[in-house]
Short mmCIF file of N, CA, C and O in Angstrom, two decimals:
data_model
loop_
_atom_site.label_atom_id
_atom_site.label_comp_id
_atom_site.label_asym_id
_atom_site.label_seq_id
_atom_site.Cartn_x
_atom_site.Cartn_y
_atom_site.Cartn_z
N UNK A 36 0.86 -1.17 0.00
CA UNK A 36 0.00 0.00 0.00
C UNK A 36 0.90 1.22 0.00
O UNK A 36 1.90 1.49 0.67
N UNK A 37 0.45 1.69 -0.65
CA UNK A 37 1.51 3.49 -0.78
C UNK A 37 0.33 4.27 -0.31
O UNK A 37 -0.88 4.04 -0.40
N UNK A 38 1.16 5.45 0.34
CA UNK A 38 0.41 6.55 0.86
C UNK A 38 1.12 8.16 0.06
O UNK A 38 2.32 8.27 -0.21
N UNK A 39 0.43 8.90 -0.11
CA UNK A 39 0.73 10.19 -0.45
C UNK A 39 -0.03 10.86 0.04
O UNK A 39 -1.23 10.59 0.04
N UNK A 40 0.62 12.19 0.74
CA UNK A 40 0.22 13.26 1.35
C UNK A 40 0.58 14.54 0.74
O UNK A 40 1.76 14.75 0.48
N UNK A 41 -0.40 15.53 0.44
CA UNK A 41 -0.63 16.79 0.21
C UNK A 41 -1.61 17.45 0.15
O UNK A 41 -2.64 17.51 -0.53
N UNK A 42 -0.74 18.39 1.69
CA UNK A 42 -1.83 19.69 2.40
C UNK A 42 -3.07 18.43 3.04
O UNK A 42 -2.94 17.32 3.56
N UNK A 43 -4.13 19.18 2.73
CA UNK A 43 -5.53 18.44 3.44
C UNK A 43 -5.69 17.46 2.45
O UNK A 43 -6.80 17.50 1.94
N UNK A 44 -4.80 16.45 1.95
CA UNK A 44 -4.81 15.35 1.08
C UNK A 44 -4.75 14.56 1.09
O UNK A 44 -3.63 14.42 0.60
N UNK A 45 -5.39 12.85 1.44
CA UNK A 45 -4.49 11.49 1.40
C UNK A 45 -5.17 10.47 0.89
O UNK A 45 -6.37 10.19 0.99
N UNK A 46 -3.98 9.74 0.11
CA UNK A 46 -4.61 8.85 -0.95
C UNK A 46 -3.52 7.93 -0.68
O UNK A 46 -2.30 8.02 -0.56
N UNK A 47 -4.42 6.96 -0.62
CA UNK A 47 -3.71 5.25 -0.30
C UNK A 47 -3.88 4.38 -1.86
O UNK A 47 -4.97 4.31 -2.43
N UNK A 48 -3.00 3.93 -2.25
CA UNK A 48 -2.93 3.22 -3.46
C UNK A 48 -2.58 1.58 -2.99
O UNK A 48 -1.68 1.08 -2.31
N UNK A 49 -3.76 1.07 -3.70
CA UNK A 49 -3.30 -0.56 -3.27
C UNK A 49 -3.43 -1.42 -4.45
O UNK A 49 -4.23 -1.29 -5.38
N UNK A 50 -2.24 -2.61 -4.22
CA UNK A 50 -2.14 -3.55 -5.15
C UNK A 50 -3.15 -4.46 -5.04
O UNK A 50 -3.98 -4.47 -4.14
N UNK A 51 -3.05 -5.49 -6.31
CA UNK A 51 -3.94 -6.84 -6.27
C UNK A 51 -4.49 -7.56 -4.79
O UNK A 51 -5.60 -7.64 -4.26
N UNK A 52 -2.86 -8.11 -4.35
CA UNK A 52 -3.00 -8.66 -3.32
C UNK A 52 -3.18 -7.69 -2.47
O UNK A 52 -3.91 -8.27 -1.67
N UNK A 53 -3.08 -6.88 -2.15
CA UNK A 53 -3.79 -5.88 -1.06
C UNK A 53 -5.13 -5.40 -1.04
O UNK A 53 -5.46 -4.89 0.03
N UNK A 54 -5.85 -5.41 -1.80
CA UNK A 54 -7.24 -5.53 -2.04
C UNK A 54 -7.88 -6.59 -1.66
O UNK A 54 -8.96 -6.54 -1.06
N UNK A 55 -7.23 -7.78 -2.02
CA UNK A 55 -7.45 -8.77 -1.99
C UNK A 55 -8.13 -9.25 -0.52
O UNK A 55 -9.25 -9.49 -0.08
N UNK A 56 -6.49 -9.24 0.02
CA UNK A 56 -6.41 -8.85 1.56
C UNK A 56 -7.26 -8.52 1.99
O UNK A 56 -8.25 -9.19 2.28
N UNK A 57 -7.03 -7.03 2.20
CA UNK A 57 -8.27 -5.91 3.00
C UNK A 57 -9.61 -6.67 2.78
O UNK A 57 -10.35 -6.84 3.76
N UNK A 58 -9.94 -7.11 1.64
CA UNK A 58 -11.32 -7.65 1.31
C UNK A 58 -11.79 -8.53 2.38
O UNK A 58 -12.76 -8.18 3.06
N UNK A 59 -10.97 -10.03 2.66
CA UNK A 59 -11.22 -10.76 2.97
C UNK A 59 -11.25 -10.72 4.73
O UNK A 59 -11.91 -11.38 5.53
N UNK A 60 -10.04 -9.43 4.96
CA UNK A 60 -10.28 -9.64 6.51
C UNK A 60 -10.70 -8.12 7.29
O UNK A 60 -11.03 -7.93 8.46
N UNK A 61 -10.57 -7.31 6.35
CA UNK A 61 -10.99 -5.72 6.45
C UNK A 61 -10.21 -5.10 6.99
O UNK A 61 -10.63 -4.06 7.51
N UNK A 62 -9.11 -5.34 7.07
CA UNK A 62 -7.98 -4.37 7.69
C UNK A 62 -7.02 -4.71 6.56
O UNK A 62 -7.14 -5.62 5.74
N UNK A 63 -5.65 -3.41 6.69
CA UNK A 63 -4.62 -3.75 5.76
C UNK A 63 -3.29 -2.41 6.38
O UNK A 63 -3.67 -1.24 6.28
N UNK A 64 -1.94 -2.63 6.94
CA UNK A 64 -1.61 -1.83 7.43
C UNK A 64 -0.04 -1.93 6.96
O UNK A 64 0.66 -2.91 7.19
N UNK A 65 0.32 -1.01 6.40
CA UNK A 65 1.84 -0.54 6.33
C UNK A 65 2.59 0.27 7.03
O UNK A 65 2.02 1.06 7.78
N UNK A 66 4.16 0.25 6.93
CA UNK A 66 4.74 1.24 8.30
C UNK A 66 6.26 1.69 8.31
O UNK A 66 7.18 0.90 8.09
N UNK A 67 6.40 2.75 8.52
CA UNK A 67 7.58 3.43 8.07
C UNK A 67 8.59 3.30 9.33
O UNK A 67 8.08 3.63 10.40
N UNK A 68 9.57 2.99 9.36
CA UNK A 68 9.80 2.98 10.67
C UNK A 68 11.16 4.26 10.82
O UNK A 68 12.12 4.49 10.09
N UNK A 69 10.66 4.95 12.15
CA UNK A 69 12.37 5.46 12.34
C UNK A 69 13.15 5.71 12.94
O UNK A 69 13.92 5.00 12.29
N UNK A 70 13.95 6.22 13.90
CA UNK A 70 14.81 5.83 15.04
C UNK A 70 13.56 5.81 16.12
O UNK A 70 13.28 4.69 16.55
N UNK A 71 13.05 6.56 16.45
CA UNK A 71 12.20 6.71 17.73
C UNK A 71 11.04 6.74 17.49
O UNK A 71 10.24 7.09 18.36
N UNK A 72 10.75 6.48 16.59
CA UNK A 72 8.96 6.40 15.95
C UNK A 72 8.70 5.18 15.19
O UNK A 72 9.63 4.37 15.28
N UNK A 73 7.79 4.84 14.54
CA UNK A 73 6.86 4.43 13.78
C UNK A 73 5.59 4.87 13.39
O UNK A 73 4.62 5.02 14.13
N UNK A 74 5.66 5.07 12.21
CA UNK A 74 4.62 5.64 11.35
C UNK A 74 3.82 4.23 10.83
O UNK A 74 4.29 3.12 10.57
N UNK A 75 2.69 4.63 10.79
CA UNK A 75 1.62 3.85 10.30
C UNK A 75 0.66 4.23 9.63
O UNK A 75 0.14 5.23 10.14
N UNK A 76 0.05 3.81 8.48
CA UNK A 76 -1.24 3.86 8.28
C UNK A 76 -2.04 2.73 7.34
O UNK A 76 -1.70 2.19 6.29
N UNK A 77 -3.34 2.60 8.25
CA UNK A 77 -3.80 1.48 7.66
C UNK A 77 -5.15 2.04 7.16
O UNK A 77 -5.70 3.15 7.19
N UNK A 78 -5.45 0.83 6.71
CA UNK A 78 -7.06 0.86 5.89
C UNK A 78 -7.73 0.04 6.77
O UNK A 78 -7.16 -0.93 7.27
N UNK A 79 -8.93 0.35 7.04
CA UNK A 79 -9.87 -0.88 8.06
C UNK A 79 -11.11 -0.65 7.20
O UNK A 79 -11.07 0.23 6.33
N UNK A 80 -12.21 -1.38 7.37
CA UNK A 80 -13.44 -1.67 7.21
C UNK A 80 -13.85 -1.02 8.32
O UNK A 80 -13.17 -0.83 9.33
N UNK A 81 -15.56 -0.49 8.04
CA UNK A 81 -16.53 -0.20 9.43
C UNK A 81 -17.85 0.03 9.21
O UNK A 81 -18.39 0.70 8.34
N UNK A 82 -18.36 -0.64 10.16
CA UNK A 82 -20.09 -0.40 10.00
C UNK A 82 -20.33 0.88 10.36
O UNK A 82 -19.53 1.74 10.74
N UNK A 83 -21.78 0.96 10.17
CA UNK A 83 -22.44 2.12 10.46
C UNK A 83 -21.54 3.24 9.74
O UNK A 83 -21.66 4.30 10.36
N UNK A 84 -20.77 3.34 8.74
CA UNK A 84 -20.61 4.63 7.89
C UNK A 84 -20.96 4.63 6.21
O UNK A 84 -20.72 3.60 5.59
N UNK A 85 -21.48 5.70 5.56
CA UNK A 85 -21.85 5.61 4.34
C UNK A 85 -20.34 5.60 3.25
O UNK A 85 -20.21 5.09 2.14
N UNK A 86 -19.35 6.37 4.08
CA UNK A 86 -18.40 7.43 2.70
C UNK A 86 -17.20 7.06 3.95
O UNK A 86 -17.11 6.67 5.11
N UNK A 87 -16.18 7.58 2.51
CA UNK A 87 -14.54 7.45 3.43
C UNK A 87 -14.62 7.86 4.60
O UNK A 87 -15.78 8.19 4.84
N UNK A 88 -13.84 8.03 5.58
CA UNK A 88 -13.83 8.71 7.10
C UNK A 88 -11.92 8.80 7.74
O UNK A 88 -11.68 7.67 8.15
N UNK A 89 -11.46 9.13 7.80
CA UNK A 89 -10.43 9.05 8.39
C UNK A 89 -9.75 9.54 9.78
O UNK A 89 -10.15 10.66 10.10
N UNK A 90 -9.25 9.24 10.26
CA UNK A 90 -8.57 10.15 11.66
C UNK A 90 -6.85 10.02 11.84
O UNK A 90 -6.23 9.66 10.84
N UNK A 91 -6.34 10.21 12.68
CA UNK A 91 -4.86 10.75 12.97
C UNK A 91 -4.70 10.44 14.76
O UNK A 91 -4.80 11.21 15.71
N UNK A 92 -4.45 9.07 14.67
CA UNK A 92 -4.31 9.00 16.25
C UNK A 92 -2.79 8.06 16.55
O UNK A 92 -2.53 6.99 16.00
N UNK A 93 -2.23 8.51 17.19
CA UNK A 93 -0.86 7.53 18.08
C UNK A 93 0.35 7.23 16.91
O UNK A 93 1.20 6.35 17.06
N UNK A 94 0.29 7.95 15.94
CA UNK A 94 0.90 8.57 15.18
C UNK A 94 0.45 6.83 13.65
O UNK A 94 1.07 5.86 13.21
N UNK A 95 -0.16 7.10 13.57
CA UNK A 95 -0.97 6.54 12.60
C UNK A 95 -2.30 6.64 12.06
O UNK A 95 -3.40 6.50 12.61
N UNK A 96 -1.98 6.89 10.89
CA UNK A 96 -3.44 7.57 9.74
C UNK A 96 -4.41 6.32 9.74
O UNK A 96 -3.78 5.28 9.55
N UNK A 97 -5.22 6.22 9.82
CA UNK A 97 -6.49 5.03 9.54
C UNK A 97 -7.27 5.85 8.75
O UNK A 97 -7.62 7.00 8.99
N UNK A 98 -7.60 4.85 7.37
CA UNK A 98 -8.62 5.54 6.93
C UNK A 98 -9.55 4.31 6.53
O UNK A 98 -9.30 3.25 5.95
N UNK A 99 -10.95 4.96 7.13
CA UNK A 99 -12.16 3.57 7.00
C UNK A 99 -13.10 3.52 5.74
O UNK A 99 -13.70 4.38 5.08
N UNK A 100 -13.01 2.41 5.69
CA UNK A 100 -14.09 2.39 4.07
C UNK A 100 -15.36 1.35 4.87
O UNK A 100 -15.40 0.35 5.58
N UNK A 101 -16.19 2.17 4.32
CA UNK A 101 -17.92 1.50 4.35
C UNK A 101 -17.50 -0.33 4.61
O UNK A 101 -16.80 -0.86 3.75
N UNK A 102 -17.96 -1.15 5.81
CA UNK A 102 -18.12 -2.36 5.60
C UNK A 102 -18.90 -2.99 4.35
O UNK A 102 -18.53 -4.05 3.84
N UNK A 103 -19.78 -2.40 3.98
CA UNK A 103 -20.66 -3.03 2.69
C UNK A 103 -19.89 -3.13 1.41
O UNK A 103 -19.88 -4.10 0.65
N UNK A 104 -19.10 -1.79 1.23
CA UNK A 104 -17.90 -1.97 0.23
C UNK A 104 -16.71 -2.64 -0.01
O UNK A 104 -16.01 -2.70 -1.03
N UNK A 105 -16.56 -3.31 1.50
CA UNK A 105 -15.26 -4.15 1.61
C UNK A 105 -15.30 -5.27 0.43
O UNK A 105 -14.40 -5.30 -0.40
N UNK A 106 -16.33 -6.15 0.41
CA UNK A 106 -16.21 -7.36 -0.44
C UNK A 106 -16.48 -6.98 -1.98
O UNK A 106 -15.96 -7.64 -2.88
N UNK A 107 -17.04 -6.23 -2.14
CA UNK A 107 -17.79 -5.82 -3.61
C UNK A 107 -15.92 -5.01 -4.35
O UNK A 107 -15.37 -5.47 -5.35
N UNK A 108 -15.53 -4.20 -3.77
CA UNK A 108 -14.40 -3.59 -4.33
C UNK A 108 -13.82 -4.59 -4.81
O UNK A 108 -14.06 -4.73 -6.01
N UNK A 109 -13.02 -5.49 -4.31
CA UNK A 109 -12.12 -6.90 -4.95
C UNK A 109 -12.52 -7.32 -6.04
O UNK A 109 -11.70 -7.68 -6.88
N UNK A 110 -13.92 -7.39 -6.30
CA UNK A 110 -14.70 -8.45 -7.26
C UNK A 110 -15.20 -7.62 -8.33
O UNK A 110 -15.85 -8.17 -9.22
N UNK A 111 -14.96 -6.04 -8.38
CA UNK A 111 -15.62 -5.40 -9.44
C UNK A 111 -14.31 -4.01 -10.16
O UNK A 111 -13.25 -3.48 -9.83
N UNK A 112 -15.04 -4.00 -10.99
CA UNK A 112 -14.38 -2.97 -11.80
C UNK A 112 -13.85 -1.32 -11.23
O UNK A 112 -13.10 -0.49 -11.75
N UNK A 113 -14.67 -1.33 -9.91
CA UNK A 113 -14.64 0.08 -9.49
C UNK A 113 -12.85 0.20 -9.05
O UNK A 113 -12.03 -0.53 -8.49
N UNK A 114 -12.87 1.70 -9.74
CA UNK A 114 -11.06 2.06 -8.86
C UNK A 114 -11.38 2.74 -7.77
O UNK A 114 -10.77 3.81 -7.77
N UNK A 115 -11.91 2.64 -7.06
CA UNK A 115 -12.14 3.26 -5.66
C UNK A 115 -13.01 3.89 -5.12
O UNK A 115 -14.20 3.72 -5.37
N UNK A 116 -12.55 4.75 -4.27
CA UNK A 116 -13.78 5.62 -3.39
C UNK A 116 -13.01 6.84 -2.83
O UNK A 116 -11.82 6.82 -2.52
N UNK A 117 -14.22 8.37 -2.71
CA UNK A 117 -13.06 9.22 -2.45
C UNK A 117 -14.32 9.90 -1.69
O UNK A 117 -15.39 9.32 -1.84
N UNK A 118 -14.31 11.24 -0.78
CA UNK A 118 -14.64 11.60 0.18
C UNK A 118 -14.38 12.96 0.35
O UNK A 118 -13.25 12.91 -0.13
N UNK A 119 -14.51 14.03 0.62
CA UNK A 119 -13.83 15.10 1.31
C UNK A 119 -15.05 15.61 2.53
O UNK A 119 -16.24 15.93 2.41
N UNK A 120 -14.01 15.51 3.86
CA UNK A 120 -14.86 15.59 5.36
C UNK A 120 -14.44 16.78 5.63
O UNK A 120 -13.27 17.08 5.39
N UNK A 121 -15.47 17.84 6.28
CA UNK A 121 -15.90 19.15 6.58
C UNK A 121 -14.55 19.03 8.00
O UNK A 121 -14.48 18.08 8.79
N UNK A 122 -13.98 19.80 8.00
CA UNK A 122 -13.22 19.98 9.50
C UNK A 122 -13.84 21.18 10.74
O UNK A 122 -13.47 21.34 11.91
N UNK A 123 -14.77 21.82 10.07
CA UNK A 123 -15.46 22.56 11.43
C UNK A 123 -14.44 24.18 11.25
O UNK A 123 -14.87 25.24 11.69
N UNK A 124 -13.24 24.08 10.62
CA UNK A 124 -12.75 25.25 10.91
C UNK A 124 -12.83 25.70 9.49
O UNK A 124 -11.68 26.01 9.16
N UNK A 125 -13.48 25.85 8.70
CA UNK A 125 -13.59 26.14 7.78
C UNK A 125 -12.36 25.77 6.73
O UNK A 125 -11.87 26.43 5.81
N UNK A 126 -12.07 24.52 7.22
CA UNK A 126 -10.50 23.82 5.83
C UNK A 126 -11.63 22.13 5.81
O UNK A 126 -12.61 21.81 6.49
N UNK A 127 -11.14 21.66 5.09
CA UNK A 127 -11.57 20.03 4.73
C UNK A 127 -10.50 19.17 4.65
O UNK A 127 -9.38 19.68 4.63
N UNK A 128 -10.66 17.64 4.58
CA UNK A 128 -9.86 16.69 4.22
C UNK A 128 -10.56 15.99 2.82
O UNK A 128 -11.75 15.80 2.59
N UNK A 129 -9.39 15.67 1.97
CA UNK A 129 -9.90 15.04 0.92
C UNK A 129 -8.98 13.83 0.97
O UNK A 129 -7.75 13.83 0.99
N UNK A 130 -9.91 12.69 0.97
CA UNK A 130 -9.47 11.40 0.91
C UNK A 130 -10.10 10.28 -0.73
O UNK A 130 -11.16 10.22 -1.35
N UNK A 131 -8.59 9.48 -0.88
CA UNK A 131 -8.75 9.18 -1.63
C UNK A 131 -8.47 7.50 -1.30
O UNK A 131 -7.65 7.18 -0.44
N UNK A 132 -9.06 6.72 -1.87
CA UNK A 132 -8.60 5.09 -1.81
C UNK A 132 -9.10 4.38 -3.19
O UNK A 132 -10.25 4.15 -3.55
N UNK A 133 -7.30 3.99 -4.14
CA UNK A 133 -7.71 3.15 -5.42
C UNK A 133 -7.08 1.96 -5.36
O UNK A 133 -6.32 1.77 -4.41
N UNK A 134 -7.21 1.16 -6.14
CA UNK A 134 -6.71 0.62 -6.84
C UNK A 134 -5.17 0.59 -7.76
O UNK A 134 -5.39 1.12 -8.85
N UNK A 135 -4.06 0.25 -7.66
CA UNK A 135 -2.94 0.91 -8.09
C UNK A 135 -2.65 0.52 -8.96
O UNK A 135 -2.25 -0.63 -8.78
N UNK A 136 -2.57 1.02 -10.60
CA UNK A 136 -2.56 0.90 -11.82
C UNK A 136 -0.76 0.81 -11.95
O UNK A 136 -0.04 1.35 -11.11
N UNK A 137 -0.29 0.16 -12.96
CA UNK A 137 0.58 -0.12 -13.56
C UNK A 137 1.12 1.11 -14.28
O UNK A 137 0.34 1.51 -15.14
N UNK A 138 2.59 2.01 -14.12
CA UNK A 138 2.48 3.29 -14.47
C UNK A 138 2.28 3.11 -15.93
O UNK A 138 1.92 2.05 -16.44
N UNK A 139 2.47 3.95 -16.41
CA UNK A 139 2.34 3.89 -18.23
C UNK A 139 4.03 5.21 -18.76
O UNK A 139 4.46 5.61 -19.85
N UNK A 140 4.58 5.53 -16.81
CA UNK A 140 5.69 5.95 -17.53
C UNK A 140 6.95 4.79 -17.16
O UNK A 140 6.50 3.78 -16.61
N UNK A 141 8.00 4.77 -17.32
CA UNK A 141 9.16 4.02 -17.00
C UNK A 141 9.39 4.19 -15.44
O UNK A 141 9.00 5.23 -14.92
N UNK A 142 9.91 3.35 -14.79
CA UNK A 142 9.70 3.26 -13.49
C UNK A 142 10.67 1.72 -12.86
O UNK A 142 10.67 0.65 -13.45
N UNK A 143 11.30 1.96 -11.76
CA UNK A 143 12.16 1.09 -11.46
C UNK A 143 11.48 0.67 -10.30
O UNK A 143 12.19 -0.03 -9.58
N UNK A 144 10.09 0.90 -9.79
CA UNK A 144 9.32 0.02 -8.86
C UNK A 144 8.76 -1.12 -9.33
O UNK A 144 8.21 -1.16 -10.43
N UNK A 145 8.88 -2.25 -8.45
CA UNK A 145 7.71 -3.33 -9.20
C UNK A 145 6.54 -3.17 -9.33
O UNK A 145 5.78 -2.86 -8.42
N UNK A 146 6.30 -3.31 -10.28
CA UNK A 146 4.63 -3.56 -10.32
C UNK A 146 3.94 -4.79 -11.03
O UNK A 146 3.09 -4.81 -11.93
N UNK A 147 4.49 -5.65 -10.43
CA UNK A 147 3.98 -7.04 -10.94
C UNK A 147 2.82 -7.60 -10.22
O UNK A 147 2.28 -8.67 -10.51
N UNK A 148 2.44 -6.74 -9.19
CA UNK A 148 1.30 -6.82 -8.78
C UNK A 148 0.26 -5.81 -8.66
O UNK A 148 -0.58 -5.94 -7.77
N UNK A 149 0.24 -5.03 -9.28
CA UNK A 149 -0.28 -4.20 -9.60
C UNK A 149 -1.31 -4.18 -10.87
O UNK A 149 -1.05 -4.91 -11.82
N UNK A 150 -2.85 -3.09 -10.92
CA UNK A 150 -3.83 -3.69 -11.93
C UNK A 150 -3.26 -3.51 -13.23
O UNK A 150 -2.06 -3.25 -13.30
N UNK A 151 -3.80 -3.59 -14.04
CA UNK A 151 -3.43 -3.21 -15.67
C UNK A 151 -3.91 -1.63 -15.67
O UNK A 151 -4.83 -1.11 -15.03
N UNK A 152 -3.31 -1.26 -16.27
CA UNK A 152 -3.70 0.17 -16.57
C UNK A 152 -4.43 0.33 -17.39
O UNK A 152 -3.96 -0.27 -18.35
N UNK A 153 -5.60 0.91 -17.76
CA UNK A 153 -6.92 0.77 -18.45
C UNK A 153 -6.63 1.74 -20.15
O UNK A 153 -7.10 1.56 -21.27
N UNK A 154 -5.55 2.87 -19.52
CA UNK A 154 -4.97 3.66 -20.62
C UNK A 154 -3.90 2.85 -21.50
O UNK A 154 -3.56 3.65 -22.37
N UNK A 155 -3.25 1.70 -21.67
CA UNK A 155 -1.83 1.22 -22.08
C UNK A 155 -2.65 1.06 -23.31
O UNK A 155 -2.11 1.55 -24.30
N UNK A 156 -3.60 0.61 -23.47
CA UNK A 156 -4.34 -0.57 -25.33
C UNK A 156 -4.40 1.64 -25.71
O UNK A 156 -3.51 1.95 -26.51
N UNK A 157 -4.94 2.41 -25.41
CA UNK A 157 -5.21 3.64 -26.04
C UNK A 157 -3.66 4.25 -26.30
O UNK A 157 -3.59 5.11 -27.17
N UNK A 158 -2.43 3.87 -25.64
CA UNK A 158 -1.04 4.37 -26.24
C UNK A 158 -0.82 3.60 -27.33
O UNK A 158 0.22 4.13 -27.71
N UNK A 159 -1.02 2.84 -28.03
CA UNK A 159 -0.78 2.08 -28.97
C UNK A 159 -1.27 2.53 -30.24
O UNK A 159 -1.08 1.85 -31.25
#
């Protein structure tokens, strides 16, 4: 799972088998580690919510996706789900959670597990 952050921004990108995962047991968690910390952030499942939700506690990001969506995401075409939550002080959070496509530029990460990119048959 990759995470990217910017400003009131965060978007979690996940592979095959990490979908997969998350699907089957509703959690999914990666972690940065560094001399005196650990960073975390995971994905969980949860009832009782309609739309993304996220929080910032014990120095790890959780961000929750709808229990009803957990099993259906794995098994269908959708690239994700995205959200932006009101913060009360007049700023927002915009959250994002896909599916992680195969780049279409050159790239020295693996991505052998990663989806097909839906754009590669239109470069041709």
């Amino acid at each position: 799972m990759k995470i990217r952050i910017k400003g009131n921004s965060i978007r979690y990108r996940l592979t095959k088998t990490e979908v997969e995962t998350f699907s089957k047991v509703g959690f999914y968690e990666e972690k940065t580690e560094f001399k005196d910390h650990i960073f975390k952030y995971v994905l969980q499942s949860k009832e009782h919510i309609s739309h993304l939700e996220a929080d910032f506690k014990n120095d790890t990001i959780s961000m929750y996706l709808p229990e009803k969506d957990k099993l259906a995401w794995a098994n269908s075409d959708r690239v994700g789900f995205q959200n932006t939550i009101a913060l009360g002080n007049g700023k927002e959070l915009f959250l994002l959670l896909e599916k992680d496509f195969v780049c279409l530029d050159e790239t020295i990460e693996d991505q052998s597990d990663n989806y097909p990119n839906p754009l590669m048959n239109k470069r041709k």
